[in-house]
XYZ file of C-alpha atoms in Angstrom:
582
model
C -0.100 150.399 7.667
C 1.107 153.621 5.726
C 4.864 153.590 5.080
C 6.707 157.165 5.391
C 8.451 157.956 2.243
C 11.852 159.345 2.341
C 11.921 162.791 1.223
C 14.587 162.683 -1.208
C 12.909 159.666 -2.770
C 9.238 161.763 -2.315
C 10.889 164.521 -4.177
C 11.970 163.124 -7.349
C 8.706 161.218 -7.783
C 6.962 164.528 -8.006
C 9.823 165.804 -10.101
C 8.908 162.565 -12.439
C 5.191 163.094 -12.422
C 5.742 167.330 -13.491
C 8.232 165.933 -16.651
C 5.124 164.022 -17.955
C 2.498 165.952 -17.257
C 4.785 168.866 -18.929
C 5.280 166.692 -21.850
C 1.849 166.131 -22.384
C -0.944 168.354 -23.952
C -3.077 170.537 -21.307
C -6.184 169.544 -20.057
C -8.982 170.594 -17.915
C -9.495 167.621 -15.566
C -7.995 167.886 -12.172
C -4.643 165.767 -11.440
C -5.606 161.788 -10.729
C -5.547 161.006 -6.917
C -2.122 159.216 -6.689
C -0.282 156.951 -3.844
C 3.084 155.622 -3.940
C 3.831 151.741 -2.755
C 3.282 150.762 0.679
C 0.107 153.327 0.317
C -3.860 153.074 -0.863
C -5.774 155.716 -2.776
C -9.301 155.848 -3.577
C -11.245 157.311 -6.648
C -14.753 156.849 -7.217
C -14.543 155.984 -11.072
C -11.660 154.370 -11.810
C -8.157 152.986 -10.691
C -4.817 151.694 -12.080
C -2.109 149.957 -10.083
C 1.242 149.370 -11.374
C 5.311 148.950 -10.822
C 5.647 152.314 -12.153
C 3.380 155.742 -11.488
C 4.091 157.341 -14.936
C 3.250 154.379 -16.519
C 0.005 154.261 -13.925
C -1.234 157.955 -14.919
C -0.591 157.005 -19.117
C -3.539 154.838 -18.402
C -5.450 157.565 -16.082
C -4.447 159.668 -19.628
C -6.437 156.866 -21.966
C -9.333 156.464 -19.849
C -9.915 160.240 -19.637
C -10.074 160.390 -23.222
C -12.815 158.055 -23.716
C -10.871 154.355 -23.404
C -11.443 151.533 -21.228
C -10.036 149.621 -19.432
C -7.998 147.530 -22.261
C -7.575 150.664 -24.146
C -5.654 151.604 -20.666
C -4.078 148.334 -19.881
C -2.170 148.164 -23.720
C -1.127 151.953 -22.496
C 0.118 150.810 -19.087
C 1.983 147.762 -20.756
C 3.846 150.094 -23.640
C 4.218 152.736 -20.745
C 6.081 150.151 -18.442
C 8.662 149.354 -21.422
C 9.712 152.864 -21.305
C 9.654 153.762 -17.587
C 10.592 150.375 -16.217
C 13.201 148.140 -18.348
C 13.838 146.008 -15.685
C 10.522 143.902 -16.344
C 7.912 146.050 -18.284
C 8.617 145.441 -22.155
C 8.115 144.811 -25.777
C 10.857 142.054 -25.665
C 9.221 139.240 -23.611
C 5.487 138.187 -22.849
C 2.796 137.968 -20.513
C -1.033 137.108 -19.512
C -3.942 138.887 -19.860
C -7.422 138.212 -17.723
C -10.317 140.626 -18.956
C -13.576 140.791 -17.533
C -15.901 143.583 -19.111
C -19.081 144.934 -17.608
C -21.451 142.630 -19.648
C -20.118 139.707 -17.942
C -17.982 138.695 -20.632
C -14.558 136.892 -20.084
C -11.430 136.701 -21.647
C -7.853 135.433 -21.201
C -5.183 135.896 -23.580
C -1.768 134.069 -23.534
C 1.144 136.062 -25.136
C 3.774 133.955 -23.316
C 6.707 133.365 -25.530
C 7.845 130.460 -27.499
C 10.765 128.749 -28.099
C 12.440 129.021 -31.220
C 12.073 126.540 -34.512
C 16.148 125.722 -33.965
C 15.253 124.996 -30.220
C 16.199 121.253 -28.963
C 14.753 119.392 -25.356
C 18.636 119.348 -24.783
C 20.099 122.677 -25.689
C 21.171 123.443 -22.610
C 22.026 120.023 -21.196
C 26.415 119.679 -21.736
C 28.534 121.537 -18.926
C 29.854 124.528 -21.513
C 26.102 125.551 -21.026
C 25.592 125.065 -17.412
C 28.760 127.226 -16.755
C 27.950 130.346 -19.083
C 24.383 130.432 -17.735
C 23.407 129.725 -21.644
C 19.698 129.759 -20.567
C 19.856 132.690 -18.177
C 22.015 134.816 -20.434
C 22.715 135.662 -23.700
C 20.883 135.330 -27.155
C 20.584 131.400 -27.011
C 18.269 132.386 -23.444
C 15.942 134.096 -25.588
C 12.576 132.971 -26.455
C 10.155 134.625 -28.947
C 8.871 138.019 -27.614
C 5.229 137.947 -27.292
C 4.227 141.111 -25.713
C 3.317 143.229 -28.955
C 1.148 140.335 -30.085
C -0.574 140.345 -26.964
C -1.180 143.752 -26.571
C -2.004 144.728 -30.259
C -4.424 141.528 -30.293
C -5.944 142.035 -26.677
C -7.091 145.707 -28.330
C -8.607 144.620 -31.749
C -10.344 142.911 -29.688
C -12.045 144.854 -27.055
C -10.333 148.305 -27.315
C -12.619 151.740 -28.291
C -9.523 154.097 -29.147
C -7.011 153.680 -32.229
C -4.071 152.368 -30.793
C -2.356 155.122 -31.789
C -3.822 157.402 -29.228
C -3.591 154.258 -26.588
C 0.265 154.431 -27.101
C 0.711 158.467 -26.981
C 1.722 158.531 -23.311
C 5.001 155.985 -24.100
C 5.530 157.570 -27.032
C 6.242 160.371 -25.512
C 7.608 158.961 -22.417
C 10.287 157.527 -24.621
C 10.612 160.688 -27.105
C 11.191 163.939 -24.923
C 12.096 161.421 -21.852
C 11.529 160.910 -17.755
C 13.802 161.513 -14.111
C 15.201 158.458 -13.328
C 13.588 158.130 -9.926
C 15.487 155.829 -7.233
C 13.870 152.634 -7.814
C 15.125 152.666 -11.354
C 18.623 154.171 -10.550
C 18.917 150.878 -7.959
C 17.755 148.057 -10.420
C 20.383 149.394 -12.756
C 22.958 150.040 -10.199
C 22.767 146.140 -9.169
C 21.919 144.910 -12.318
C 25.177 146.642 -13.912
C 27.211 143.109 -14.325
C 24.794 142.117 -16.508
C 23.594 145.176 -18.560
C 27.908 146.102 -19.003
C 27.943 143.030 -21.339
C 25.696 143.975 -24.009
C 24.862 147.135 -26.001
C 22.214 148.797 -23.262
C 25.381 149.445 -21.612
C 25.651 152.944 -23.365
C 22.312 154.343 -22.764
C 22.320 153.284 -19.180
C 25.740 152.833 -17.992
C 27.037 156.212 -19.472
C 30.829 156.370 -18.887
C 30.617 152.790 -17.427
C 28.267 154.169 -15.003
C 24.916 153.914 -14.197
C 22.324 156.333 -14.629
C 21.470 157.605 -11.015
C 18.428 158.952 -9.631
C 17.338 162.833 -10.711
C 19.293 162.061 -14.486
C 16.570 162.301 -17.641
C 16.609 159.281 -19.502
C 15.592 160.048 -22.944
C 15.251 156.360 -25.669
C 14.988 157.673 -29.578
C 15.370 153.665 -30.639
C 12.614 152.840 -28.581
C 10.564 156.022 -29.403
C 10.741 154.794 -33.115
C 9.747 151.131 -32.115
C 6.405 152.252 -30.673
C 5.485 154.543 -33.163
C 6.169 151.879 -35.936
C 4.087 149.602 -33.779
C 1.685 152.505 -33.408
C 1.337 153.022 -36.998
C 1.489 149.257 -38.336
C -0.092 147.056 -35.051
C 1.812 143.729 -34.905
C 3.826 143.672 -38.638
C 5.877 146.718 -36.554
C 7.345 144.709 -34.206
C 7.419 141.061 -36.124
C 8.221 142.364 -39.716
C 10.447 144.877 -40.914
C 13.255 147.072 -39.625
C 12.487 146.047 -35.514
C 12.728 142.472 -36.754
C 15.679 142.767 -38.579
C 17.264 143.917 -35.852
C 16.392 141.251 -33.871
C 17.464 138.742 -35.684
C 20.744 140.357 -36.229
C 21.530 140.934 -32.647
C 20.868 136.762 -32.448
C 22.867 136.019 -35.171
C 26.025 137.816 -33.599
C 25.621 136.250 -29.942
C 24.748 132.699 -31.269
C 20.722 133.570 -31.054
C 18.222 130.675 -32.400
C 15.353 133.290 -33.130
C 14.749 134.111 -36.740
C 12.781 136.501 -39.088
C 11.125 133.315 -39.819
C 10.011 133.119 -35.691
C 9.075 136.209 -35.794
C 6.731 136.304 -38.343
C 4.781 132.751 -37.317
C 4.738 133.565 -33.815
C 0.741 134.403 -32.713
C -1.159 134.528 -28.801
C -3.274 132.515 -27.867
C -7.165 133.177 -26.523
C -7.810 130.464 -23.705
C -10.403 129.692 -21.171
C -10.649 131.229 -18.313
C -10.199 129.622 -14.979
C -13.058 129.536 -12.963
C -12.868 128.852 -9.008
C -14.806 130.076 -5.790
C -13.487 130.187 -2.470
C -16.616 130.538 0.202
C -18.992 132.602 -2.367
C -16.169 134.252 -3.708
C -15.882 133.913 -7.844
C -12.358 133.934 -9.103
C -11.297 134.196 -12.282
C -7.880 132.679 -13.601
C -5.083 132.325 -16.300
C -5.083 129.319 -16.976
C -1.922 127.677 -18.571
C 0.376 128.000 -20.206
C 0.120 129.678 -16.828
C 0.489 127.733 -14.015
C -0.587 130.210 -11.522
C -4.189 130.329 -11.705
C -4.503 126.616 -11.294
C -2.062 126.576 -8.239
C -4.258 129.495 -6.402
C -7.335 127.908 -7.160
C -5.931 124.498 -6.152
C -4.081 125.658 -3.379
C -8.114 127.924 -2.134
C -9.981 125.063 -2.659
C -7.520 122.861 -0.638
C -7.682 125.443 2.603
C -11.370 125.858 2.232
C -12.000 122.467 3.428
C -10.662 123.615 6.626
C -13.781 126.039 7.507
C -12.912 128.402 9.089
C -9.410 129.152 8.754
C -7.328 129.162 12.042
C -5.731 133.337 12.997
C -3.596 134.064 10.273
C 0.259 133.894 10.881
C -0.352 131.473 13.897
C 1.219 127.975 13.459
C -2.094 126.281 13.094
C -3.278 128.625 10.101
C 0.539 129.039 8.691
C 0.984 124.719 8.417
C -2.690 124.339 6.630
C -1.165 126.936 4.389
C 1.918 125.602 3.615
C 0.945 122.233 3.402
C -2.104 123.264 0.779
C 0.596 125.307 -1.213
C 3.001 122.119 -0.900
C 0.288 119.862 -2.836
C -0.965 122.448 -5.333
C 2.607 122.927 -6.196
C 3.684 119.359 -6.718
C 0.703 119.242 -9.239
C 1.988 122.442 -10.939
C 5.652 121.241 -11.125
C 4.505 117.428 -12.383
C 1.482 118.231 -14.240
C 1.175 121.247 -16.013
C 2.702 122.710 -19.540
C 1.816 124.442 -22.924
C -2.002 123.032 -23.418
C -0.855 123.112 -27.414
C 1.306 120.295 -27.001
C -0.012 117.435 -24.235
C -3.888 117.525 -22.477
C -3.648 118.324 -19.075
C -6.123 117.621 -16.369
C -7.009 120.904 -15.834
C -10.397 119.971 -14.892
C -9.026 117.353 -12.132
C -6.887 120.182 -10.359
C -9.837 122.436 -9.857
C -12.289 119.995 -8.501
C -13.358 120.375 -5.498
C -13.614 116.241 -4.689
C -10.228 116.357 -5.746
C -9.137 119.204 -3.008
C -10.751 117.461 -0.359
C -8.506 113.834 -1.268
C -5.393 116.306 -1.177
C -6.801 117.933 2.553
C -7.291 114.703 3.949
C -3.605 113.852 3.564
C -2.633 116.780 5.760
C -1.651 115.979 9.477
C -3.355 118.923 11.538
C -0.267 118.278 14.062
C 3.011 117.670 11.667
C 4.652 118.579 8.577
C 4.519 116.442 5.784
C 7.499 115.978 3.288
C 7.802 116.960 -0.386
C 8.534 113.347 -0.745
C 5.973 111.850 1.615
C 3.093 114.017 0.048
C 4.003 112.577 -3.445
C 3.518 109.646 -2.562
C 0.417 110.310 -0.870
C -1.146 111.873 -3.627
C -4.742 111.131 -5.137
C -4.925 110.360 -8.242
C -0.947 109.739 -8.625
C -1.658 107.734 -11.958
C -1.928 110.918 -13.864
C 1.139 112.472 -13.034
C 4.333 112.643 -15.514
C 8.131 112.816 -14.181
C 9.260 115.510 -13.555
C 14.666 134.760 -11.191
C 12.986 136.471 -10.875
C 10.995 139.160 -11.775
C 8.097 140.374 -13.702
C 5.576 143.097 -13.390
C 2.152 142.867 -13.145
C -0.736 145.711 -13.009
C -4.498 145.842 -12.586
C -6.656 147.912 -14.143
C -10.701 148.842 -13.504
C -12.392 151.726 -15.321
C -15.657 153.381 -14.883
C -18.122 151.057 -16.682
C -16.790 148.097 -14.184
C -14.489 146.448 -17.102
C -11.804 145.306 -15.499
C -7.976 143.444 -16.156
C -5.141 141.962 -14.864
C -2.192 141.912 -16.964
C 1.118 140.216 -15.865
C 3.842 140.657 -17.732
C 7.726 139.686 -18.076
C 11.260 139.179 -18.755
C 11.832 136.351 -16.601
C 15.068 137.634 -14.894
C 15.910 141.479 -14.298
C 16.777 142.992 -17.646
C 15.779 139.288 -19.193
C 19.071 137.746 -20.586
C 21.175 141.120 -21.116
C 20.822 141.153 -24.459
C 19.636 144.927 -25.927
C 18.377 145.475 -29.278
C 20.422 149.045 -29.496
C 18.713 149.415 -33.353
C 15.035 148.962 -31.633
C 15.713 149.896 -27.716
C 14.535 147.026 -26.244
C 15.726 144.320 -23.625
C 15.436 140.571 -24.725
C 14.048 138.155 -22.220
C 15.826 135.363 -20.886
C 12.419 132.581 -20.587
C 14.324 129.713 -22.124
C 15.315 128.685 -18.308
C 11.309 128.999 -16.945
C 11.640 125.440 -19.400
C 12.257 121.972 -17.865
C 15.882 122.254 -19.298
C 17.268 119.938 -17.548
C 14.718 117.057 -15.757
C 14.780 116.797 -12.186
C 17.061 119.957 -12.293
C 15.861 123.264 -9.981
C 15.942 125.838 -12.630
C 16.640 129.725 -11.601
C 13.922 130.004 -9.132
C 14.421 126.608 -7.639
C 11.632 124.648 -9.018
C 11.820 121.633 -10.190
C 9.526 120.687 -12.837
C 8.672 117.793 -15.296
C 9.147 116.341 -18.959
C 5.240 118.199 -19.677
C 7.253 121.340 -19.505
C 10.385 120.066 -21.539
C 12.038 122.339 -24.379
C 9.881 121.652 -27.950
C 10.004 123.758 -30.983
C 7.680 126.639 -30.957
C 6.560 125.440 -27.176
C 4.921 128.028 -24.574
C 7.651 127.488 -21.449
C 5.355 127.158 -18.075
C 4.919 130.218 -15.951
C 3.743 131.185 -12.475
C 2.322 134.533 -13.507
C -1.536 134.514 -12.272
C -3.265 137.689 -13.182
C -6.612 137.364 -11.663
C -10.080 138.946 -11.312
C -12.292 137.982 -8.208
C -16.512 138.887 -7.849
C -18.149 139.694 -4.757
C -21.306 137.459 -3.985
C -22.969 139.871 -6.530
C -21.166 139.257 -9.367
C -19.468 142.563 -8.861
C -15.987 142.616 -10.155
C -14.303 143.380 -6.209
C -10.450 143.027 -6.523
C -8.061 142.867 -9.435
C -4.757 141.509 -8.224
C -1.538 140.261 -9.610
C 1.994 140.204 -8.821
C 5.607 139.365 -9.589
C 7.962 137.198 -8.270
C 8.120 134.348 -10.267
C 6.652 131.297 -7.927
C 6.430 133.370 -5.595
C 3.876 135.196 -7.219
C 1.646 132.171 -6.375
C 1.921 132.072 -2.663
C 1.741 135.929 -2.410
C -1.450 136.444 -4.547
C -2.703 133.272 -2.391
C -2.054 135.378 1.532
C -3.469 138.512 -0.030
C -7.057 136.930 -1.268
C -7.269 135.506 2.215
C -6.801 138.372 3.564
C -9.478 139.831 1.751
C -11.952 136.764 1.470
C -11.554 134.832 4.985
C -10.151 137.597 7.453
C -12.298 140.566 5.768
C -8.616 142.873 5.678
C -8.478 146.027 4.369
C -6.595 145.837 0.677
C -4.074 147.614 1.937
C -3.355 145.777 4.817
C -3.628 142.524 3.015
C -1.137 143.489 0.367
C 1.168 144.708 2.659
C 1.119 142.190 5.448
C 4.114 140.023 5.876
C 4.039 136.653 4.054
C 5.616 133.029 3.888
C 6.611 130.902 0.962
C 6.872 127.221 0.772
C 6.780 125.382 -3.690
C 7.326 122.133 -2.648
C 10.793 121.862 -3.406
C 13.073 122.986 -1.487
C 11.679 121.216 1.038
C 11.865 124.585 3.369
C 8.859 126.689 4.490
C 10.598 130.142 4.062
C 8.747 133.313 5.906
C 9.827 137.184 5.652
C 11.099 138.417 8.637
C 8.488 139.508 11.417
C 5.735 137.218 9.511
C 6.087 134.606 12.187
C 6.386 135.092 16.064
C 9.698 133.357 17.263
C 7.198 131.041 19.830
C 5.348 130.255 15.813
C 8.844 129.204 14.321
C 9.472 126.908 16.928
C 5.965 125.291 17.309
C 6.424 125.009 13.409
C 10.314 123.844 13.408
C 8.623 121.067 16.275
C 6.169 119.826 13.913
C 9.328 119.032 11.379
C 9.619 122.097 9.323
C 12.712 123.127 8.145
C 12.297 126.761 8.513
C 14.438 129.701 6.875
C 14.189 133.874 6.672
C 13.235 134.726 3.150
C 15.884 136.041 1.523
C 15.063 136.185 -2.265
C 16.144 139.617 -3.138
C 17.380 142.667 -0.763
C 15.195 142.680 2.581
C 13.831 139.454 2.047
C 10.731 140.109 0.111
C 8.696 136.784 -0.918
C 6.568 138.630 -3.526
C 5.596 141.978 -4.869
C 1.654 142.497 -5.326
C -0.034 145.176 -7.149
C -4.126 145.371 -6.533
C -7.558 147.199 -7.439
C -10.520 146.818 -5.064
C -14.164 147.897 -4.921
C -14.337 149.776 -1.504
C -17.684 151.676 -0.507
C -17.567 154.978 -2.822
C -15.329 153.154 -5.097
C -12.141 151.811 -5.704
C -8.970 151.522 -4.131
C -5.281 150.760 -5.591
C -2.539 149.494 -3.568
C 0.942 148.877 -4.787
C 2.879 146.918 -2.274
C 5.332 147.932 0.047
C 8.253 145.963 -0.819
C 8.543 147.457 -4.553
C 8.016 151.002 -6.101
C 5.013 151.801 -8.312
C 2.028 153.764 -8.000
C -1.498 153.535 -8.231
C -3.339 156.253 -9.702
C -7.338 156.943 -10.941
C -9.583 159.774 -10.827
């Protein structure tokens, strides 16, 4: 369903969109067919869906000027630390699924790493639990892996020099951009935590936020990029930018050294493989848990063939009891591959999907702690905030990518980098910190994911790729939302592969949310008819309105998909962003 946009709101997007294209050199190709969240837009060559529309039309930029679509995912990634500070960045890490027209595959883990001085227990005695010490603050700070990622993801498969790929946030960051309301909001709300550390004078001026229609203008971070520009990797992890890094730790009781810094590397992995009823997909695998739970949580529901009308109680239990199981895997099971085998294998099995289905009661709920102890296999398993940004990318040769990217919380853990102009990320917490514990987004995980010297903390980030019958790359989806990225991703590729939705009705269709633990099956308002919540409160749910952040949103998607003379890009309703291709 299109979404009206407020004029006001309307008006300084297109204000934002003429600073940029004013900033940047002329050029003879017509402007790139654009749409705003909540909206689709189609192109026949090539599209780009992201949390923020300048950082959407840098990557229109590359791929007009000869890149693909890496070249225009690294420019979308360094675009999104400029334009939107609140998740894009250079100070945290991220996931990267690449599938290029030859059929090859790729995923790339930049997620970050705890720190050498790190301990299982840092975070354990009361002082810590009462400051928050892994939410906020230096000691909540794990290695930034983002440049790594990006720099490595483009030796790899990029055509431009990555100076040219970084131009648009160069500049972006040099001669500056309209704050535009979404951005004036996050900071507005976020204010607590920015007033605390040193990004409080860029963008609390006076003690007060930058609102929407003000030019935000970042030399530091200007000088970052082009040092990163100029040097790849030894910009950002040697030098001046790590210097200051390791400074701002050492005078907020930090654990991350130059000596961090330097050793810290990505990671190429496997990619996931699944199908779901012809359907390939293609996964991050971990230190991701994400692609495993989708896939898991598929290959559960496509036992029950077909699927019941979505958002009825019948289809809405099979879903949340799937989503229960693949998630008690996830929070028992699953960690940084470097440091224990996992049965990664097991959890994608098919075999395996159908012992989980055959636990599920077609006419009841089952508990958290009932389906443990139901669950096949149970010899294998161990004890045991909220936002990212995620964007897809396909260009005109069919390569295609899914990046997802974070801080962990809004802003990360506070902490700026005034010498460099960059946020820090706060992804000590997505650890097992404390056993048995919820962490920030409620989930409580298992001694797999426990704190560990240069350890990969677990994530629920699940950038994914899925072909057509074909082999045709078809949709190119991720979101943000910590674990709720999971269930979201899961409603929208059912809505595309079972029900045969339009991608922008999928996307933007409401959704429910249920990890396991807490034990609740939580649903956005309107998702469920009031006659559904009580057929599902009968069969012994406990039920509650998702209320996660303002308006209740469970997840925030951001998708690509082949349509007939083309492709389409949706950026979802409930966040701002733009998708843009030409």
């Amino acid at each position: 369903m299109m979404r009206r946009v407020p004029f006001a709101a309307a008006l300084l997007t297109v204000l934002a969109v003429l600073a940029v294209l004013a900033a940047a050199p002329a050029r003879a190709q017509a402007p790139a067919p654009r749409a705003t969240a909540g909206s689709a837009v189609t192109a026949p060559h090539a599209m780009i869906a992201s949390n923020s529309e300048l950082a959407s039309a840098a990557g229109v930029e590359v791929l007009r000027e000869g890149g693909n679509a890496v070249d225009a995912a690294v420019a979308v990634g360094f675009a999104l630390a400029v334009t939107h500070p609140e998740a894009g960045n250079i100070g945290g890490g991220g996931f990267m699924v690449i599938r290029m027209a030859d059929g090859r595959t790729a995923a790339l883990d930049y997620r970050e790493m705890a720190p050498h001085a790190a301990t299982r227990d840092m975070y354990a005695d009361s002082a810590s639990r009462a400051a928050k010490a892994s939410q906020e603050g230096a000691r909540a700070v794990g290695v930034p892996g983002s440049v790594a990622g990006m720099v490595t993801a483009h030796q790899e498969f990029g055509r431009l020099p990555l100076a040219k790929v970084m131009a648009p946030a160069i500049r972006l960051a040099e001669k500056g951009f309209v704050v535009d309301t979404a951005l004036a909001r996050s900071l507005a709300e976020e204010a607590h935590l920015i007033a605390r550390f040193a990004g409080a004078k860029l963008f609390l001026p006076g003690g007060k936020p930058l609102a929407a229609g003000q030019k935000l203008v970042q030399p530091a971070l200007a000088r970052t990029l082009k040092g990163i520009a100029q040097h790849g990797r030894k910009g950002f992890y040697e030098g001046a930018v790590a210097k200051a890094v390791a400074d701002e730790m050492k005078k907020d009781g930090g654990l991350i050294t130059l000596e961090d810094l330097r050793e810290y590397h990505p990671a190429w992995r496997e990619p996931l493989a699944g199908t779901y009823r012809g359907w390939q997909i293609i996964g991050m695998p971990p230190s991701s848990s994400g692609g495993i739970t989708v896939v898991e949580t598929l290959n559960i529901l496509e036992t029950f063939a077909p699927l019941p009308p979505a958002r009825g109680a019948a289809e809405t239990h099979l879903l949340a009891e799937s989503l229960r199981r693949a998630f008690i895997d996830r929070n028992a099971l699953l960690g940084d591959p470097d440091f224990a085998p996992l049965p990664v294998a097991l959890l994608l099995s098919k075999p395996y999907a159908r012992e989980w289905a055959a636990t599920i009661a077609r006419d009841s709920a089952t508990s958290t702690v009932e389906a443990v102890r139901l669950a096949p296999n149970a010899g294998v398993r161990g004890g045991e905030p909220t936002n990212t940004t995620s964007y897809s990318v396909v260009d005109a040769k069919g390569n295609a990518v899914a990046t997802t990217t974070t801080l962990n919380d809004l802003y990360g853990s506070g902490v700026y980098v005034a010498a460099a102009g960059f946020f820090l990320n706060d992804e000590m917490d997505d650890f097992t910190s404390r056993p048995g514990e919820p962490n920030g987004f409620g989930l409580v995980q298992g001694e797999r994911n426990a704190i560990a010297p240069g350890k990969r903390m677990l994530s629920a980030m699940a950038p994914t790729i899925v072909l057509d019958s074909l082999g045709r790359v078809s949709l190119v989806v991720g979101a943000r939302g910590g674990p709720r990225i999971i269930t979201s991703l899961v409603q929208v590729m059912l809505g595309v592969m079972e029900y045969g939705m339009p991608l922008v009705d999928a996307v933007n269709a409401p959704r429910v949310h249920e990890q396991a633990l807490p034990d609740t099956l939580k649903y956005e308002e309107g998702a469920l008819a009031p006659a559904v919540v009580d057929s599902l409160t009968a069969m012994g749910y406990a039920m509650a309105v998702a209320h996660f952040q303002p308006g209740g949103f469970v997840g925030r998607v951001f998708a690509v998909g082949r349509v007939k003379n083309g492709w389409v890009g949706v950026v979802d309703r409930r966040t701002s962003g733009g998708a843009a291709g030409y």
